[in-house]
Amino acid sequence: MNHTIELRKVSKYYAGESGVSMGFARLDLALDMGEFVAITGESGSGKSTLLNVISGLDTYDEGEMFVCGEDTTAFQTEEYERYRKTYIGNIFQDFNLVNSYTVYQNIELVMLMCGKKASECGERINELIELVGLTEYSKTKASKLSGGQKQRVAIARALAKDAPVIVADEPTGNLDSESARVVMETLSRVSKDRLVVIVTHNYEQAEPFVTRKLTMHDGRIIEDKRIVQPEETEVTVQPEAEDMRKGSEIRLGLRNTFNLPAKLILLFIVYLFVSTAVLSQYASAKNSQHSQDVLGYNQYFTDTSAERILVTKPDRTAMTEEDIAKVASIDNIGSIVRNDLAIDQQISLQLSDYYIDATVYPSSQLKKSQLTYGRLPEADNEIVIYSSSTAWDYDYLKGLEDKIINQTGCIGYQDDSNILMLKDKLVVVGIILDDSSDGLSISGASRLYMTETESDKLKTRQMAYLCKTTVDYNGSKIIHEGGLCVLPSASVPKGKAYISEDLAMNYQGDKVVDKPLAITVTNSYFADKLDLKVGKVFEKKNVASVLGISKESYDSYTGIVFVNDAEYNNMFNKGIFQISAYMEDETAFRQTTKALEEAGFKAFLLKDSLTDFTGGFSFVITLLQYASLIIEFIVLFFIAYAVIRLIMKSRNSYYSTLRILGANKKNTDSVLRIELLLVMFLAYAVDMSFVIMLRKGIISLASLRSKLNFLSALDYVILLVVLMAMSLLIARRYSRKIFTKSAMNSYRGEV
Ligand code: ADP
Ligand code: MG
């Protein structure tokens, strides 16, 4: 017949510094269901060692031990875990209850660990609480109970998993005699259909209840006295205890997060610090990434400042006045330049002795406070020159302010020594010399500010300058990729073209007048064609009479086809196809381009057109930036780990209790993980609400807000993932620490 527990010549030795000492030696013992066994003997006789071996908390060195017929000789750690969980209910001298849990929760804990559902165990738990006589304390926290009550909770807990064996080492050691009597009486009651083994040095307390007495001396059983013979019962191998459910792990994780407020607050503060530090480090990295982004050059755009957004219609049609008004009304759009072409087309300002390379802006963008000399333009022919310290003409302009102010000049396209005039009789009324180059991207051209109407008038010519223009001289085609080859003149009648002498050579034969001449223009927004007949051929001697242009400037007009000004206007002035919108806060570019796109426009950030100066090595800089960010995260991780470990020290006893009750590494891992993740989510949520309030303007901290502008939704997800990874790693490291100690050591260490 199988015994519940059977030891055959089992020995246990301890290897210590002073050599090997004996726990007990060559013990033969058989214990059966229905027995209530008390092990007694003087201190050091091996009682605890024997009990620990029986309960699987300690291994043995020699002999064989059988439990319900199962051989335990070859058991490894995991098998001992299963063994303890399936067969053994433990009662400890120091109770080992979870103090922050109620009586009910303490018992529930064991049932959850054995794979029960929380909703299924209520009835059984209440039964057990009644059995140990604590019904009215069901909702009382364990910390509020007397010792005797605690031990009765421990008995109920030991019974909760339906293990066939209950072991207890000095269960009444910390109790007064009346409490001890109640505990003994309770144990006796539960031993009717179980095997109960206790260690006691106070045998008188146990005597009235026990069925068998074992007396030990020097690691041997010197007396085995049966007081009551147990009934013979068939012993069967127990069904294996199930593993803990995921739901139960979450339940415990949640409970542990909130049932110790002080610990929750401390952990929360640490996580808030970590989350905020990670967020701000990440935002700084993005910030410097941005500063690097806005440096560079582009050969098509002169103004590549970070504030500038090029706005077009997605179908590339012309923009209406309503469209422009709509763009202007969008949040963070400070000003709009309607003649966008002027910003990127370099022209030359010719003064009596100087000429300056510049691009044209509307004076509405200027503030009076920016002026270094003079005043803002009032009349249409008045201009202000702006030169930043990075402009080519800056040094040259500096010191000449007195001479330049009030000078009259003209603007035009510079071509070798000639200038193709755009507008003349302009007066310089103000000068801005800007020493702070930080507001502008690096561009060599100065700026001319003139009234919006004046600037607007230039746009037909500037469009013509950009077009690809093909002139077909009756079969011989000349293609001009940009630049001016067609000009308007009121002197030319409709349907006619006046061509310069040199162009007449494109026709075979002498007769040029009335020969067909076709002009085709294309650009990225439209295409057009004009069919004409040659009206006149002009040369130096007749240019004044034919076109009203002075003889001296004839050289500027060689290679030019003059057409009727109304027809010219029809061909090139088809509306405004692109405008430039300037942001007030460049760092909010993401939100602003999004708003523009939502309003039905295409938005192109000029900073994105830049080629960086490092010649392709910017990725190295970026790489270094991210590498240092990762190092910062790692340092942060270790700081957080050290602090969290300190905080969780108070939880060590909780986790070793779990371990002693039979939780495996995976279970404690999950419970801990949930606990840490939850607090992390809380801290992250607080940070995110702060971010949202900043963004919505509920909290106004401009400097912080602009830093956050560089973060997109994806970045916040990345941050969350980083924080989650940190929490999981912390949980793993910590639970490894708990588990490097064996069950026995952590039990001894904590109890
Ligand atoms: P009891 O519980 O009867 O007082 P123990 O089982 O605790 O006795 O101890 C039995 C013997 O084993 C003693 O000689 C004790 O010194 C030794 N012993 C117990 N635990 C250890 C240990 N962890 N390391 C070394 N020796 C131990
Ligand atoms: Mg002992």
Tab-separated table of C-alpha atoms in Angstrom, residues 206-395:
chain	number	residue	atom	x	y	z
A	206	ALA	CA	-0.471	19.647	20.943
A	207	GLU	CA	-0.962	16.546	23.086
A	208	PRO	CA	-4.765	16.644	23.436
A	209	PHE	CA	-5.170	16.738	19.634
A	210	VAL	CA	-2.396	14.759	17.922
A	211	THR	CA	-2.717	11.173	16.691
A	212	ARG	CA	1.018	10.503	16.594
A	213	LYS	CA	4.135	11.791	18.287
A	214	LEU	CA	7.643	11.673	16.792
A	215	THR	CA	10.544	12.588	19.038
A	216	MET	CA	13.863	13.468	17.445
A	217	HIS	CA	17.333	13.541	18.876
A	218	ASP	CA	20.564	14.231	17.025
A	219	GLY	CA	18.995	13.782	13.609
A	220	ARG	CA	17.296	10.504	14.502
A	221	ILE	CA	13.769	9.542	15.495
A	222	ILE	CA	14.086	8.128	18.965
A	223	GLU	CA	10.386	7.674	19.631
A	224	ASP	CA	7.414	7.076	17.317
A	225	LYS	CA	4.241	6.884	19.419
A	226	ARG	CA	0.853	6.289	17.767
A	227	ILE	CA	-1.935	7.624	19.959
A	228	VAL	CA	-4.719	6.933	17.486
A	229	GLN	CA	-4.391	4.428	14.630
A	230	PRO	CA	-5.524	6.103	11.347
A	231	GLU	CA	-8.172	4.502	9.180
A	232	GLU	CA	-6.733	2.881	6.104
A	233	THR	CA	-7.450	5.073	3.099
A	234	GLU	CA	-6.407	4.537	-0.481
A	235	VAL	CA	-3.793	7.056	-1.547
A	236	THR	CA	-3.935	8.271	-5.104
A	237	VAL	CA	-1.664	10.563	-7.061
A	238	GLN	CA	-3.105	14.053	-6.890
A	239	PRO	CA	-4.257	15.774	-10.054
A	240	GLU	CA	-1.604	18.335	-10.872
A	241	ALA	CA	-2.377	21.872	-9.816
A	242	GLU	CA	-3.135	24.075	-12.782
A	243	ASP	CA	-1.072	27.080	-13.700
A	244	MET	CA	-2.228	30.538	-12.789
A	245	ARG	CA	-4.593	32.229	-15.247
A	246	LYS	CA	-3.615	35.371	-17.102
A	247	GLY	CA	-6.714	37.072	-15.712
A	248	SER	CA	-5.647	36.275	-12.158
A	249	GLU	CA	-2.184	37.685	-12.763
A	250	ILE	CA	-3.751	40.902	-13.986
A	251	ARG	CA	-6.097	40.913	-11.007
A	252	LEU	CA	-3.207	40.590	-8.569
A	253	GLY	CA	-1.095	43.127	-10.464
A	254	LEU	CA	-3.942	45.631	-10.232
A	255	ARG	CA	-4.524	44.890	-6.560
A	256	ASN	CA	-0.835	45.289	-5.757
A	257	THR	CA	-0.627	48.571	-7.626
A	258	PHE	CA	-3.253	50.249	-5.533
A	259	ASN	CA	-3.282	48.575	-2.130
A	260	LEU	CA	-0.116	50.238	-0.858
A	261	PRO	CA	-0.623	53.966	-1.422
A	262	ALA	CA	2.843	55.021	-0.251
A	263	LYS	CA	4.545	52.609	-2.586
A	264	LEU	CA	2.233	53.669	-5.417
A	265	ILE	CA	3.101	57.326	-4.919
A	266	LEU	CA	6.842	56.648	-4.805
A	267	LEU	CA	6.764	54.460	-7.885
A	268	PHE	CA	4.598	57.002	-9.641
A	269	ILE	CA	7.064	59.787	-8.894
A	270	VAL	CA	9.935	57.707	-10.227
A	271	TYR	CA	8.043	56.866	-13.375
A	272	LEU	CA	6.909	60.432	-13.827
A	273	PHE	CA	10.537	61.470	-13.611
A	274	VAL	CA	11.604	58.777	-16.085
A	275	SER	CA	8.773	59.486	-18.480
A	276	THR	CA	9.366	63.230	-18.379
A	277	ALA	CA	13.109	62.817	-18.773
A	278	VAL	CA	12.690	60.460	-21.707
A	279	LEU	CA	10.182	62.821	-23.281
A	280	SER	CA	12.339	65.897	-22.868
A	281	GLN	CA	15.530	64.179	-24.004
A	282	TYR	CA	13.726	62.913	-27.039
A	283	ALA	CA	12.241	66.328	-27.770
A	284	SER	CA	15.693	67.950	-27.470
A	285	ALA	CA	17.129	65.453	-29.906
A	286	LYS	CA	14.328	66.236	-32.333
A	287	ASN	CA	14.919	69.899	-31.709
A	288	SER	CA	18.569	69.802	-32.664
A	289	GLN	CA	17.661	67.573	-35.579
A	290	HIS	CA	15.426	70.412	-36.719
A	291	SER	CA	18.131	73.065	-36.336
A	292	GLN	CA	20.284	70.887	-38.502
A	293	ASP	CA	17.427	70.433	-40.965
A	294	VAL	CA	17.025	74.116	-41.638
A	295	LEU	CA	20.656	74.570	-42.580
A	296	GLY	CA	21.595	73.921	-46.144
A	297	TYR	CA	21.130	75.209	-49.648
A	298	ASN	CA	18.895	74.772	-52.630
A	299	GLN	CA	19.685	75.949	-56.107
A	300	TYR	CA	16.102	76.735	-57.121
A	301	PHE	CA	14.875	78.550	-54.053
A	302	THR	CA	16.576	81.626	-52.724
A	303	ASP	CA	14.465	81.910	-49.610
A	304	THR	CA	14.596	78.570	-47.841
A	305	SER	CA	13.784	79.901	-44.387
A	306	ALA	CA	12.102	77.474	-42.041
A	307	GLU	CA	9.048	79.734	-41.705
A	308	ARG	CA	8.236	79.591	-45.379
A	309	ILE	CA	5.618	77.257	-46.822
A	310	LEU	CA	4.922	77.137	-50.537
A	311	VAL	CA	1.181	76.783	-51.036
A	312	THR	CA	-0.428	75.517	-54.237
A	313	LYS	CA	-3.671	73.861	-55.247
A	314	PRO	CA	-3.366	70.085	-55.525
A	315	ASP	CA	-4.610	70.218	-59.138
A	316	ARG	CA	-2.108	73.016	-59.887
A	317	THR	CA	-4.836	75.416	-61.021
A	318	ALA	CA	-4.728	79.136	-60.244
A	319	MET	CA	-5.643	80.283	-56.759
A	320	THR	CA	-8.658	82.494	-56.261
A	321	GLU	CA	-8.793	85.440	-53.875
A	322	GLU	CA	-10.914	83.274	-51.561
A	323	ASP	CA	-8.191	80.642	-51.597
A	324	ILE	CA	-5.611	83.205	-50.589
A	325	ALA	CA	-7.857	84.574	-47.855
A	326	LYS	CA	-8.398	81.029	-46.614
A	327	VAL	CA	-4.662	80.432	-46.374
A	328	ALA	CA	-4.208	83.735	-44.539
A	329	SER	CA	-6.851	82.773	-41.987
A	330	ILE	CA	-5.066	79.587	-40.946
A	331	ASP	CA	-3.593	79.552	-37.467
A	332	ASN	CA	0.114	80.392	-37.251
A	333	ILE	CA	0.226	81.923	-40.762
A	334	GLY	CA	1.735	85.339	-40.169
A	335	SER	CA	2.032	86.806	-43.645
A	336	ILE	CA	1.499	85.889	-47.262
A	337	VAL	CA	3.530	86.756	-50.320
A	338	ARG	CA	1.300	86.715	-53.382
A	339	ASN	CA	4.058	87.210	-55.910
A	340	ASP	CA	5.872	84.155	-54.740
A	341	LEU	CA	8.090	84.054	-57.832
A	342	ALA	CA	9.759	87.267	-56.739
A	343	ILE	CA	11.151	85.647	-53.632
A	344	ASP	CA	13.277	83.178	-55.504
A	345	GLN	CA	14.157	85.161	-58.612
A	346	GLN	CA	17.230	87.179	-58.174
A	347	ILE	CA	17.171	90.603	-59.719
A	348	SER	CA	19.579	93.463	-59.673
A	349	LEU	CA	18.992	96.839	-58.099
A	350	GLN	CA	20.957	99.463	-59.980
A	351	LEU	CA	21.744	102.672	-58.166
A	352	SER	CA	23.917	105.424	-59.564
A	353	ASP	CA	27.192	103.853	-58.415
A	354	TYR	CA	26.167	100.519	-56.911
A	355	TYR	CA	24.215	97.472	-57.776
A	356	ILE	CA	22.832	94.981	-55.310
A	357	ASP	CA	21.649	91.402	-55.858
A	358	ALA	CA	18.228	90.997	-54.291
A	359	THR	CA	14.859	89.309	-54.234
A	360	VAL	CA	11.562	91.187	-53.876
A	361	TYR	CA	9.169	90.998	-50.898
A	362	PRO	CA	6.005	92.925	-50.090
A	363	SER	CA	6.611	95.667	-47.537
A	364	SER	CA	3.629	94.438	-45.515
A	365	GLN	CA	6.049	91.911	-44.021
A	366	LEU	CA	8.147	94.670	-42.462
A	367	LYS	CA	7.791	96.249	-39.081
A	368	LYS	CA	8.956	99.745	-38.396
A	369	SER	CA	11.095	98.542	-35.538
A	370	GLN	CA	13.220	96.535	-37.927
A	371	LEU	CA	14.443	99.605	-39.798
A	372	THR	CA	18.033	100.644	-39.290
A	373	TYR	CA	17.704	103.809	-41.408
A	374	GLY	CA	14.879	105.751	-42.982
A	375	ARG	CA	11.248	104.717	-43.089
A	376	LEU	CA	8.844	102.164	-44.541
A	377	PRO	CA	7.637	102.471	-48.186
A	378	GLU	CA	4.482	104.545	-48.591
A	379	ALA	CA	4.276	105.241	-52.310
A	380	ASP	CA	4.477	102.506	-54.947
A	381	ASN	CA	7.921	103.584	-56.175
A	382	GLU	CA	9.531	103.445	-52.725
A	383	ILE	CA	11.720	100.583	-51.591
A	384	VAL	CA	13.556	99.383	-48.490
A	385	ILE	CA	16.783	97.401	-48.770
A	386	TYR	CA	17.247	94.579	-46.298
A	387	SER	CA	20.575	92.866	-45.909
A	388	SER	CA	21.405	90.230	-43.338
A	389	SER	CA	24.948	89.621	-42.170
A	390	THR	CA	25.080	86.504	-44.331
A	391	ALA	CA	24.240	88.450	-47.531
A	392	TRP	CA	26.918	89.232	-50.112
A	393	ASP	CA	26.243	92.961	-50.087
A	394	TYR	CA	26.049	93.377	-46.336
A	395	ASP	CA	29.602	94.572	-45.725
